Each structure stands twice: as structure tokens, then as C-alpha cells.
mmCIF file of C-alpha atoms in Angstrom:
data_model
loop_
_atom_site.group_PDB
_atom_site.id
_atom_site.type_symbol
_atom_site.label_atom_id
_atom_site.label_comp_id
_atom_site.label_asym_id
_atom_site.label_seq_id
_atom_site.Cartn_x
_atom_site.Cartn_y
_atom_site.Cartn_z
ATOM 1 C CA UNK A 1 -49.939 88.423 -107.101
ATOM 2 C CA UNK A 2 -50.378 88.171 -102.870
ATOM 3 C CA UNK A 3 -52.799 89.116 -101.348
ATOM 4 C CA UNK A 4 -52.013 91.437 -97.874
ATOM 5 C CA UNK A 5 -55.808 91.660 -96.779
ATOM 6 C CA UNK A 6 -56.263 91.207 -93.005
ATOM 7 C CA UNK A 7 -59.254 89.253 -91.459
ATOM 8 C CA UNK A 8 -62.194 91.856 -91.047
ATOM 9 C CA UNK A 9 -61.255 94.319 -93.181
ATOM 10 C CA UNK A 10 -60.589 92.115 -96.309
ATOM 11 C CA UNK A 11 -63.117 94.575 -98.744
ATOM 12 C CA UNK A 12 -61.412 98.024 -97.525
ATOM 13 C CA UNK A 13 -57.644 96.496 -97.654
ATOM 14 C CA UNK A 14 -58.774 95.535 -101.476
ATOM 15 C CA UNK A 15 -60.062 98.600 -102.163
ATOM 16 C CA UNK A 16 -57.709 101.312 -100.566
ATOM 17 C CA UNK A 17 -54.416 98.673 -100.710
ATOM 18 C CA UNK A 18 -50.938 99.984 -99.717
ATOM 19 C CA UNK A 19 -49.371 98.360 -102.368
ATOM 20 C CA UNK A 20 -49.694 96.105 -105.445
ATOM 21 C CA UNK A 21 -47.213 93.248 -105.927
ATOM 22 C CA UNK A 22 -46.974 91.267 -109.210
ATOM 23 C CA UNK A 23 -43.828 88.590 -109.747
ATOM 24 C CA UNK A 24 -43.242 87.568 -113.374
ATOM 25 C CA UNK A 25 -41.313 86.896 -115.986
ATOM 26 C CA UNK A 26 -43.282 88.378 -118.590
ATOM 27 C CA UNK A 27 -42.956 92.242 -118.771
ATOM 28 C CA UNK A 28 -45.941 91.817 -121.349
ATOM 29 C CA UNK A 29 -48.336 90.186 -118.678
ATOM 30 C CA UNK A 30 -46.636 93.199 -115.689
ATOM 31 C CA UNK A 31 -48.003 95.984 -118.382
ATOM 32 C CA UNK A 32 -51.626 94.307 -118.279
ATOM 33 C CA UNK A 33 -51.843 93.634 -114.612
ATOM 34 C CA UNK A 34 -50.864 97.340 -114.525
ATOM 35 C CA UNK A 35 -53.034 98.672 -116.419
ATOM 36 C CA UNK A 36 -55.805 96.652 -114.814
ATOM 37 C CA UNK A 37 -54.664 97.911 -111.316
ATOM 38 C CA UNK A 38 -54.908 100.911 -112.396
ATOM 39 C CA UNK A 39 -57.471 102.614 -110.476
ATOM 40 C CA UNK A 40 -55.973 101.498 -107.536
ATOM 41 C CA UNK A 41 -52.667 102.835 -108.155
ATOM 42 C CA UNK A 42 -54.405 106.302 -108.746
ATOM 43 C CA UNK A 43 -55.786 106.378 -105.441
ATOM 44 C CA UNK A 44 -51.835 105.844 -104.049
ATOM 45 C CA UNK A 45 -51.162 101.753 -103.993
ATOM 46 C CA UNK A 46 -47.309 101.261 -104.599
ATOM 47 C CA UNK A 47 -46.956 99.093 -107.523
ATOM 48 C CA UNK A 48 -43.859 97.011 -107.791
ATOM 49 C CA UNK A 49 -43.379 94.154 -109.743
ATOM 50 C CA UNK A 50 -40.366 91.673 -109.628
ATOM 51 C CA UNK A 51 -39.843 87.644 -110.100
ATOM 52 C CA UNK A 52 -42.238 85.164 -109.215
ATOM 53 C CA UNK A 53 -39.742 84.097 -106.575
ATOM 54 C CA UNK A 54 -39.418 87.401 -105.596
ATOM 55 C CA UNK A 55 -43.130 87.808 -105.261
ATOM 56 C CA UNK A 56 -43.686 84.689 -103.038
ATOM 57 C CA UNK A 57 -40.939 85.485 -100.530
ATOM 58 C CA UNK A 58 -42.287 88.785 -99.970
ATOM 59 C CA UNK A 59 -45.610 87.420 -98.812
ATOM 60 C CA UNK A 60 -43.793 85.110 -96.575
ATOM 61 C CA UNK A 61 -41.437 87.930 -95.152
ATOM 62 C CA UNK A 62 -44.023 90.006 -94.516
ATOM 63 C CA UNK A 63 -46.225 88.057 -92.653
ATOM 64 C CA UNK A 64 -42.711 86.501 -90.803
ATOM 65 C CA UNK A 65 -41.653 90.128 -89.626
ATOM 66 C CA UNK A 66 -45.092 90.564 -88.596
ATOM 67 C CA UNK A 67 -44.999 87.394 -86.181
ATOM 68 C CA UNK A 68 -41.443 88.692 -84.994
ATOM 69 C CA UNK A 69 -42.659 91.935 -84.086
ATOM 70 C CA UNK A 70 -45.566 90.613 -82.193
ATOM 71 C CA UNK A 71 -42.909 87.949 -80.438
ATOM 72 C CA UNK A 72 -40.432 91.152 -79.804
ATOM 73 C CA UNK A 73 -43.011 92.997 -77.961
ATOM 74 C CA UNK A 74 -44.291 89.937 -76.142
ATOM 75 C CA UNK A 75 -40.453 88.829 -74.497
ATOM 76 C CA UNK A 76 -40.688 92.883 -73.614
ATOM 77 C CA UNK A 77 -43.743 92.384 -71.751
ATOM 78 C CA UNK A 78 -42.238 89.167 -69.787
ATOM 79 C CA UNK A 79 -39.714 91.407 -68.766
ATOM 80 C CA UNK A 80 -41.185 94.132 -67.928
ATOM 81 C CA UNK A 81 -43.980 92.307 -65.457
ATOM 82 C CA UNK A 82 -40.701 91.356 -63.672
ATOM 83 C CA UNK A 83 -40.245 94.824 -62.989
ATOM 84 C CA UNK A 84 -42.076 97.109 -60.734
ATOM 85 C CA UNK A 85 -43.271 100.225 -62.367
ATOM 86 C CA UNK A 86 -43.511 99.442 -65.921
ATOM 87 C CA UNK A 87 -46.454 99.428 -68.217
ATOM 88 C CA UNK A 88 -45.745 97.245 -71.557
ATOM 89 C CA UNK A 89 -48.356 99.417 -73.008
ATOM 90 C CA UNK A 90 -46.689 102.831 -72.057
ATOM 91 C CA UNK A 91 -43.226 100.946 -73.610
ATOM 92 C CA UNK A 92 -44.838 100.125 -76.583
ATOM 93 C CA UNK A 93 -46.173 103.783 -77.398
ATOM 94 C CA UNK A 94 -42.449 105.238 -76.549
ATOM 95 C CA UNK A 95 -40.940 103.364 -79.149
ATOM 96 C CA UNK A 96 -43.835 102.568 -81.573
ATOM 97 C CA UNK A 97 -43.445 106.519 -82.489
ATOM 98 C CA UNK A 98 -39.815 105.942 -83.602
ATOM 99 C CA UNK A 99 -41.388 105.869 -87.575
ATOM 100 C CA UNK A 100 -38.362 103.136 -87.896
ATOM 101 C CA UNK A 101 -40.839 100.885 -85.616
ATOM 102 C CA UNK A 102 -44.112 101.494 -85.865
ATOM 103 C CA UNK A 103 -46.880 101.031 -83.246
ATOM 104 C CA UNK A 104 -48.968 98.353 -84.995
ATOM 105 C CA UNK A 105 -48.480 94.950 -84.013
ATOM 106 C CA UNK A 106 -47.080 96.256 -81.072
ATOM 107 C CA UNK A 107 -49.570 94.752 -78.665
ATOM 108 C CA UNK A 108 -48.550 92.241 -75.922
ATOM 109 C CA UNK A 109 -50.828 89.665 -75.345
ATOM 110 C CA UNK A 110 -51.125 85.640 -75.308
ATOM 111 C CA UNK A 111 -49.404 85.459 -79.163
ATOM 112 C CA UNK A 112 -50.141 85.645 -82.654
ATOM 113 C CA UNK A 113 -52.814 82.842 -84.033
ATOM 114 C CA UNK A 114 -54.523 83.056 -87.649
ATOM 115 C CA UNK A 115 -54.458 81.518 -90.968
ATOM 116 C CA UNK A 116 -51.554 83.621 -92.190
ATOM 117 C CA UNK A 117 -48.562 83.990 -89.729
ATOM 118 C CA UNK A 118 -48.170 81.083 -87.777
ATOM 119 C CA UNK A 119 -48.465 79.179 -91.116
ATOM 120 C CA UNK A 120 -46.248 81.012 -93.337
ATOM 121 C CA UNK A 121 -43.473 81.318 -90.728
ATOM 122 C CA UNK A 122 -43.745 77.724 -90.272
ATOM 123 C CA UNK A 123 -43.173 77.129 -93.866
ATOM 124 C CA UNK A 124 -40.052 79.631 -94.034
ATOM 125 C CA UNK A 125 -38.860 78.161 -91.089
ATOM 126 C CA UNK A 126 -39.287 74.530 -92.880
ATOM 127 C CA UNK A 127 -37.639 75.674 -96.590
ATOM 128 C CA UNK A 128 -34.939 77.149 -94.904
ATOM 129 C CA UNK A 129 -33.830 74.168 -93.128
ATOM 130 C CA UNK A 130 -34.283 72.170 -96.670
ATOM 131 C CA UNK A 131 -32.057 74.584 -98.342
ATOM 132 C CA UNK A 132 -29.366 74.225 -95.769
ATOM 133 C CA UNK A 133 -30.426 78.066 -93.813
ATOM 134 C CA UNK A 134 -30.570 77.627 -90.056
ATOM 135 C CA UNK A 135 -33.242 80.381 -89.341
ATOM 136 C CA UNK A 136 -32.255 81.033 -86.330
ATOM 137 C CA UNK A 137 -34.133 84.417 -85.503
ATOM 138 C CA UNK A 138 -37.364 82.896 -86.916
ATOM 139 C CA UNK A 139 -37.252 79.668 -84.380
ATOM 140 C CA UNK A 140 -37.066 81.919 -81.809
ATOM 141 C CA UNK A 141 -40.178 84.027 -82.422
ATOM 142 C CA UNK A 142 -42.242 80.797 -82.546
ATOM 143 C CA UNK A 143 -40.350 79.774 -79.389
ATOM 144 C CA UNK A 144 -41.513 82.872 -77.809
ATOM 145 C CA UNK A 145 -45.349 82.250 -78.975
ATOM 146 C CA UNK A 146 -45.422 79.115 -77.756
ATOM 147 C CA UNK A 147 -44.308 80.695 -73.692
ATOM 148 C CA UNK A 148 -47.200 83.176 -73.415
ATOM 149 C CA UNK A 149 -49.548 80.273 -73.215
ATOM 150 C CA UNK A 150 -47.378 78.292 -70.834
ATOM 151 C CA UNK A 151 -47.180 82.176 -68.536
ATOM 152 C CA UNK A 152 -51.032 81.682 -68.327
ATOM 153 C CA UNK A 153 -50.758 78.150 -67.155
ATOM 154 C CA UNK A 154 -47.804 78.872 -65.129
ATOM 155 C CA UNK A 155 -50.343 81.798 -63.075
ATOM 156 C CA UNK A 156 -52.780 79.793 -62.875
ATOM 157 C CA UNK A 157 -50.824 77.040 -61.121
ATOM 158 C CA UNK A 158 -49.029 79.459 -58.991
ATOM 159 C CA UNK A 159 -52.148 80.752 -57.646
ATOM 160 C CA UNK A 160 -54.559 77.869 -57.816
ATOM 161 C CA UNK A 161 -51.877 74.936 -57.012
ATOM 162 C CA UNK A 162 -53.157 71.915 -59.144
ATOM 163 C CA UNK A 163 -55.963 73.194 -61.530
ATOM 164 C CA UNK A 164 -57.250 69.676 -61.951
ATOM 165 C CA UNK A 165 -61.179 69.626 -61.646
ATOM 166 C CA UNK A 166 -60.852 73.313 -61.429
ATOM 167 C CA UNK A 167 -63.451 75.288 -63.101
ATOM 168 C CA UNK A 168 -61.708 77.784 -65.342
ATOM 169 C CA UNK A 169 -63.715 80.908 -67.529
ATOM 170 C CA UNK A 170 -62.236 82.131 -70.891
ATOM 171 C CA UNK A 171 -63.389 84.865 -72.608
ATOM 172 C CA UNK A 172 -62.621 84.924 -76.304
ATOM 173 C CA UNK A 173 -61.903 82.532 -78.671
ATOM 174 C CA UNK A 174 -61.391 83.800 -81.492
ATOM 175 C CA UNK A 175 -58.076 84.569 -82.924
ATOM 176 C CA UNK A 176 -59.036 88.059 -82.861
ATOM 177 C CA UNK A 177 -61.927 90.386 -82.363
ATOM 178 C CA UNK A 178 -64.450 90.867 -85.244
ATOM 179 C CA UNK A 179 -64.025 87.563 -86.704
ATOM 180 C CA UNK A 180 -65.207 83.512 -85.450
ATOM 181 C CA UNK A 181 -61.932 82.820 -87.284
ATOM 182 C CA UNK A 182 -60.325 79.760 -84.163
ATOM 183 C CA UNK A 183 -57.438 78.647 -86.607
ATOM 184 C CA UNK A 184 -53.831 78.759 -84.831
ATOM 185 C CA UNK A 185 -56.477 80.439 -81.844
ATOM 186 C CA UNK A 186 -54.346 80.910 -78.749
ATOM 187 C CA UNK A 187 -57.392 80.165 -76.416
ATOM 188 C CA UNK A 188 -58.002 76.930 -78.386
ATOM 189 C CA UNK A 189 -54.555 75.695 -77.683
ATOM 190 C CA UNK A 190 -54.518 77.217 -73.954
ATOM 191 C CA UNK A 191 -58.378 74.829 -73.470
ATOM 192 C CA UNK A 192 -55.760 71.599 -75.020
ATOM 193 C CA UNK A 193 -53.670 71.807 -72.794
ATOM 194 C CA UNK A 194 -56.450 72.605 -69.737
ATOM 195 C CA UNK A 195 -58.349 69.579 -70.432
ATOM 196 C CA UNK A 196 -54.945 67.294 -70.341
ATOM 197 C CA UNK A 197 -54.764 68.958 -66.620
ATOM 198 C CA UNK A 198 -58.361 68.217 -66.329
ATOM 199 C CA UNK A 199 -59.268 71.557 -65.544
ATOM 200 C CA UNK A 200 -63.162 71.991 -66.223
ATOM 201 C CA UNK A 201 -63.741 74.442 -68.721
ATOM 202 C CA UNK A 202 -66.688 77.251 -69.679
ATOM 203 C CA UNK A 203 -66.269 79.405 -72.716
ATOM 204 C CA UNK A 204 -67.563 82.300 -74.330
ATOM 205 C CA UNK A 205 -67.244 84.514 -77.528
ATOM 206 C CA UNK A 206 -69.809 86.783 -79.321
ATOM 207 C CA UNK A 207 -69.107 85.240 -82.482
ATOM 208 C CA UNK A 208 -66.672 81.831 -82.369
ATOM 209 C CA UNK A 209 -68.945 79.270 -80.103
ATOM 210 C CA UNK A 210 -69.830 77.397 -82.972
ATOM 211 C CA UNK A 211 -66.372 76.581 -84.392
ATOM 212 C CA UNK A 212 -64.866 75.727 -81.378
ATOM 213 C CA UNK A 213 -67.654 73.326 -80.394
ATOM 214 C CA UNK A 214 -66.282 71.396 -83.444
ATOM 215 C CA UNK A 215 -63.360 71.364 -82.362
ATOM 216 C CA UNK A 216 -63.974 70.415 -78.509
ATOM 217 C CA UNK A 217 -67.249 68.749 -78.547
ATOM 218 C CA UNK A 218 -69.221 67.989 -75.674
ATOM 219 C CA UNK A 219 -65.246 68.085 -73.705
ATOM 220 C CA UNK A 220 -66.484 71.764 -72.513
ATOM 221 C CA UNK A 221 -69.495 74.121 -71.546
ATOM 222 C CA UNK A 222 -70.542 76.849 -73.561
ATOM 223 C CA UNK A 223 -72.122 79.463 -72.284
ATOM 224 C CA UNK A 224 -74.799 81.590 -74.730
ATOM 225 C CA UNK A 225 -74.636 84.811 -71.950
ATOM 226 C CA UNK A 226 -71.466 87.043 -70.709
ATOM 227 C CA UNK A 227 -72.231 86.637 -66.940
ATOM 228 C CA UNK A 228 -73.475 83.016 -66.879
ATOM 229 C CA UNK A 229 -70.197 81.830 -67.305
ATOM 230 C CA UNK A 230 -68.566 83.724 -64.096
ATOM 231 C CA UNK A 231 -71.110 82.141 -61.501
ATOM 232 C CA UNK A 232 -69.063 79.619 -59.379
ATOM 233 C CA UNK A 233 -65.460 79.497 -61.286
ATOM 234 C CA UNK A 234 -62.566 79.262 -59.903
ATOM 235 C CA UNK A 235 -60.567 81.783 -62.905
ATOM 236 C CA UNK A 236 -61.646 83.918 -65.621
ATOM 237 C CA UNK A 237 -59.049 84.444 -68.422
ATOM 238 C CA UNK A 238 -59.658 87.035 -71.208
ATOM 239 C CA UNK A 239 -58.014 86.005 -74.220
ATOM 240 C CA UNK A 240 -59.772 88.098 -76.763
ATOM 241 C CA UNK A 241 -60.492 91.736 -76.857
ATOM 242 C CA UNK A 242 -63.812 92.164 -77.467
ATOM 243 C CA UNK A 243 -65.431 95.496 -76.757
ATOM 244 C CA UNK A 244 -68.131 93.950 -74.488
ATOM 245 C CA UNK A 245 -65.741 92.233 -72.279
ATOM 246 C CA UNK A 246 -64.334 95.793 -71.307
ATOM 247 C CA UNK A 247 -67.689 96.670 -69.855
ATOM 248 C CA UNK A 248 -66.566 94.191 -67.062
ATOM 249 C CA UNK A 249 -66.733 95.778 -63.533
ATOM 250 C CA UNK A 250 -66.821 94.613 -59.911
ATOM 251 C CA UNK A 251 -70.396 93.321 -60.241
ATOM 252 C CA UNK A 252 -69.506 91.105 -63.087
ATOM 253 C CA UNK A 253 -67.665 89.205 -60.980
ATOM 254 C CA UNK A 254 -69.309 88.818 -57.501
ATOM 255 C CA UNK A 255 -70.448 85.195 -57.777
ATOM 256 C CA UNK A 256 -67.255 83.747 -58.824
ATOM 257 C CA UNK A 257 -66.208 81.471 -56.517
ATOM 258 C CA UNK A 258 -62.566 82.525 -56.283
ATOM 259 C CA UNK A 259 -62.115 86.094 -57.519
ATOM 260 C CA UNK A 260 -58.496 85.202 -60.071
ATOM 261 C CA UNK A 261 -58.403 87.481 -63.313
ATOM 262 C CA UNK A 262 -55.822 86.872 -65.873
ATOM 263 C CA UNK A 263 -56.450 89.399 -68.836
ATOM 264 C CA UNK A 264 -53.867 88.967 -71.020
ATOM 265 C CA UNK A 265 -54.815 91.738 -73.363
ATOM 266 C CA UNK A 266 -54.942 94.566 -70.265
ATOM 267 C CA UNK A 267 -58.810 95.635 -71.235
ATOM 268 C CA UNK A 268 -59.511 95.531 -67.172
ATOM 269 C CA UNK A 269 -56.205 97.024 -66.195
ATOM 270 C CA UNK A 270 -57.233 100.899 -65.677
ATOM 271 C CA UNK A 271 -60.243 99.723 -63.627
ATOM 272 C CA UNK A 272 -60.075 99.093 -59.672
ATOM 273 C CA UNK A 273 -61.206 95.761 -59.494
ATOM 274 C CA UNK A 274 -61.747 94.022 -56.446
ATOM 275 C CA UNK A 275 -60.419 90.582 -56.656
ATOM 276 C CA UNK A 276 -56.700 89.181 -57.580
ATOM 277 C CA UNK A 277 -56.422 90.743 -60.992
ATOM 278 C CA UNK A 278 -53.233 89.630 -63.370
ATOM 279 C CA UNK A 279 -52.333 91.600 -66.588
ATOM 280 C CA UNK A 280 -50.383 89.513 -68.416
#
């Protein structure tokens, strides 16, 4: 019986689910999980049953398209900053209203992180190979996960030339908003690779300090204030959306020391900021 609650809203997806899935080979034990799901069903959740096999490989396809959609929109966006005149965003909302799309998980940004889809992908990916699959299509959307990180480093090199004692913000750590959740967290693999270059790094997130400082240590600052962490940097990178970084405005950033803005989730992007502003 999977589970399909997201990170935040794990009591409403429970409660108001879009479907039910039970795999089993018992149609005695499908009639009681039914019947006990039965309240749910009422309010509209899809019940389907089918094998246990069936019922595991659903989870894992789900969460599998949902990392290849993410990837999809993500090789868009590379493309598309190539290009003058094109807003990923703007692409994203033309074809997320084709109903054969969909506009959720259509958001470019710095990848997909989690406890759920970089794992279960990576386990699809690995039974396929045992089985003698080549999952082609499935390698590729981790391949493409694995480049937005190396864009950020790539702009920051481009514009900074070696980033080595460089003092570097990011904003967010989290894997996404509303949650101190840093597993698979695309800022805690973008601060890896920054301390190998021997950037030096100051974070901050309204709720993930604490679980990153077990995973870094003394190895970076954190900073307990929004602004604190701007004085004197070199680069500020936003890597999660949090509503209180988009109250950033020219102000914010007055005492950086260089004024470099990568925001790879495009929060800043319909404000005129003064400084060298990237949206990934």
C-alpha cells in the first residue's frame, strides 16, 4: 500500500488523497482494505488495486516520471538562457496548460533533492541494469540533475575567475521550502563541492541550519539573521524559495562586497536590481 504524501503537506495528502493503491494477491485482504478506505474513497480517492509487484513499481514510476519532468523542464531552461528573449517560466505556463502535461513540477531550478525521487530513481535505475534493462531515458534525467549544480559553479567561475578563498552567500538549504528536510539537498551538494574549491562559505535558512551544521560542522558560517550574511561577500546564491527571501531589494544588498546574484529559482527576477543579477 504506497504512500504518495509530499513533504509539508503529509496530513492533507492523507486525508483528501488522489488515489488509493493496494497490490495483493488476496482478493479477501483487497475487500478489507476497501472497506477500511472507505471514507476516503467517498470523498473521490481512485481506488485500484493490482499485484504486489504491480503496486511497488507504481511507487517507483511515479516518483521516476516526477524526476524526469523536473529534468525535462530544467534542459529547457539551459536552452532557453542561451536564447535572448525567452522566459523558462512563460514556456513552462504555455505548455503546462496542455492537460496532457501539466504545470506542476514544471519549475526550473538547481534540480530535484528529497528522500523520495533521487532515491527511488536510483534504485530503478540499479534493478534495471540487474535485470538486463538499459534505462536509458532514466540515466539521463539524473545526468541532467547533476549539470544544474555544475551551471552554478560554472557562473560563478565565469564571473569571479578562481572562487578559491572567495566568500560565497547561499540562501536556502533545504530541499524545499516549508520543511528543514537537507537529504539529496541541492545546496548541500553545491557547499561540497565549494569547499573542495575552497571557496569560504555563509549560509542561511529559516528552518534547516541545524541539520546542515551536522553535516558541515564548523567547515562553514552560519548566519542566525537574513542580512548578516550579505555584508562583505563576494556572491549570493538563492537556492531555496522561501517567501522571505523574495522581500530582497536593492538595500539588501548594498554592503556586499561584489554585487553577483545567482537565483536559481527566479524569486528576484521581476525586480530591478542593481547589481549583476543571474536567473538561472
Amino acid at each position: 500500500n504506497p504512500e504518495f504524501l509530499r513533504e509539508g503537506e503529509a496530513i492533507r495528502d492523507f486525508r483528501f488523497p488522489d488515489r488509493i493503491v493496494i497490490g495483493s494477491n488476496s482478493k479477501r485482504a483487497i475487500k478489507k482494505l476497501e472497506s477500511l478506505y472507505d471514507p476516503l474513497i467517498k470523498k473521490g480517492a481512485k481506488f485500484f488495486s493490482t499485484s504486489r509487484r504491480g503496486a511497488e513499481m507504481i511507487k517507483y514510476a511515479n516518483n521516476s516520471f516526477l524526476a524526469t519532468k523536473i529534468s525535462f523542464i530544467n534542459q529547457i531552461s539551459s536552452l532557453c538562457q542561451s536564447i535572448p528573449g525567452i522566459s523558462i517560466d512563460e514556456v513552462a505556463e504555455g505548455i503546462g496548460v496542455d492537460p496532457r502535461i501539466g504545470r506542476l513540477f514544471l519549475n526550473a531550478g538547481p534540480g530535484y533533492g528529497g528522500s523520495c525521487l533521487p532515491k527511488d530513481l536510483e534504485t530503478i535505475i540499479q534493478f534495471s541494469s540487474k535485470i538486463g534493462v538499459n534505462p536509458i531515458l532514466l540515466k539521463a534525467v539524473q545526468q541532467v540533475n547533476d549539470l544544474q549544480i555544475k551551471q552554478i559553479i560554472h557562473l560563478l567561475e565565469k564571473n569571479l575567475g578562481t572562487i578559491k578563498n572567495k566568500r560565497i552567500t547561499i540562501l536556502g538549504l533545504s530541499f524545499k521550502e516549508n520543511s528543514d528536510d537537507v537529504r539529496e539537498s541541492r545546496s548541500i551538494e553545491l557547499i561540497k563541492i565549494l569547499l573542495k574549491k575552497k571557496s569560504k562559505i555563509t549560509v542561511h535558512d529559516p528552518k534547516a541550519m541545524k541539520n546542515t551544521e551536522a553535516i558541515f560542522k564548523n567547515k562553514i558560517t552560519y548566519a542566525d539573521s537574513l542580512l548578516k550574511p550579505l555584508d562583505n561577500c563576494d556572491c549570493v546564491i538563492i537556492m531555496t524559495p522561501w517567501k522571505i527571501y523574495t522581500k530582497l531589494k536593492n538595500n539588501s544588498f548594498k554592503n556586499m562586497k561584489r554585487k553577483l546574484i545567482i537565483d536559481t529559482r527566479r524569486i528576484l527576477s521581476r525586480k530591478n536590481l542593481n547589481a549583476e543579477y543571474f536567473a538561472l
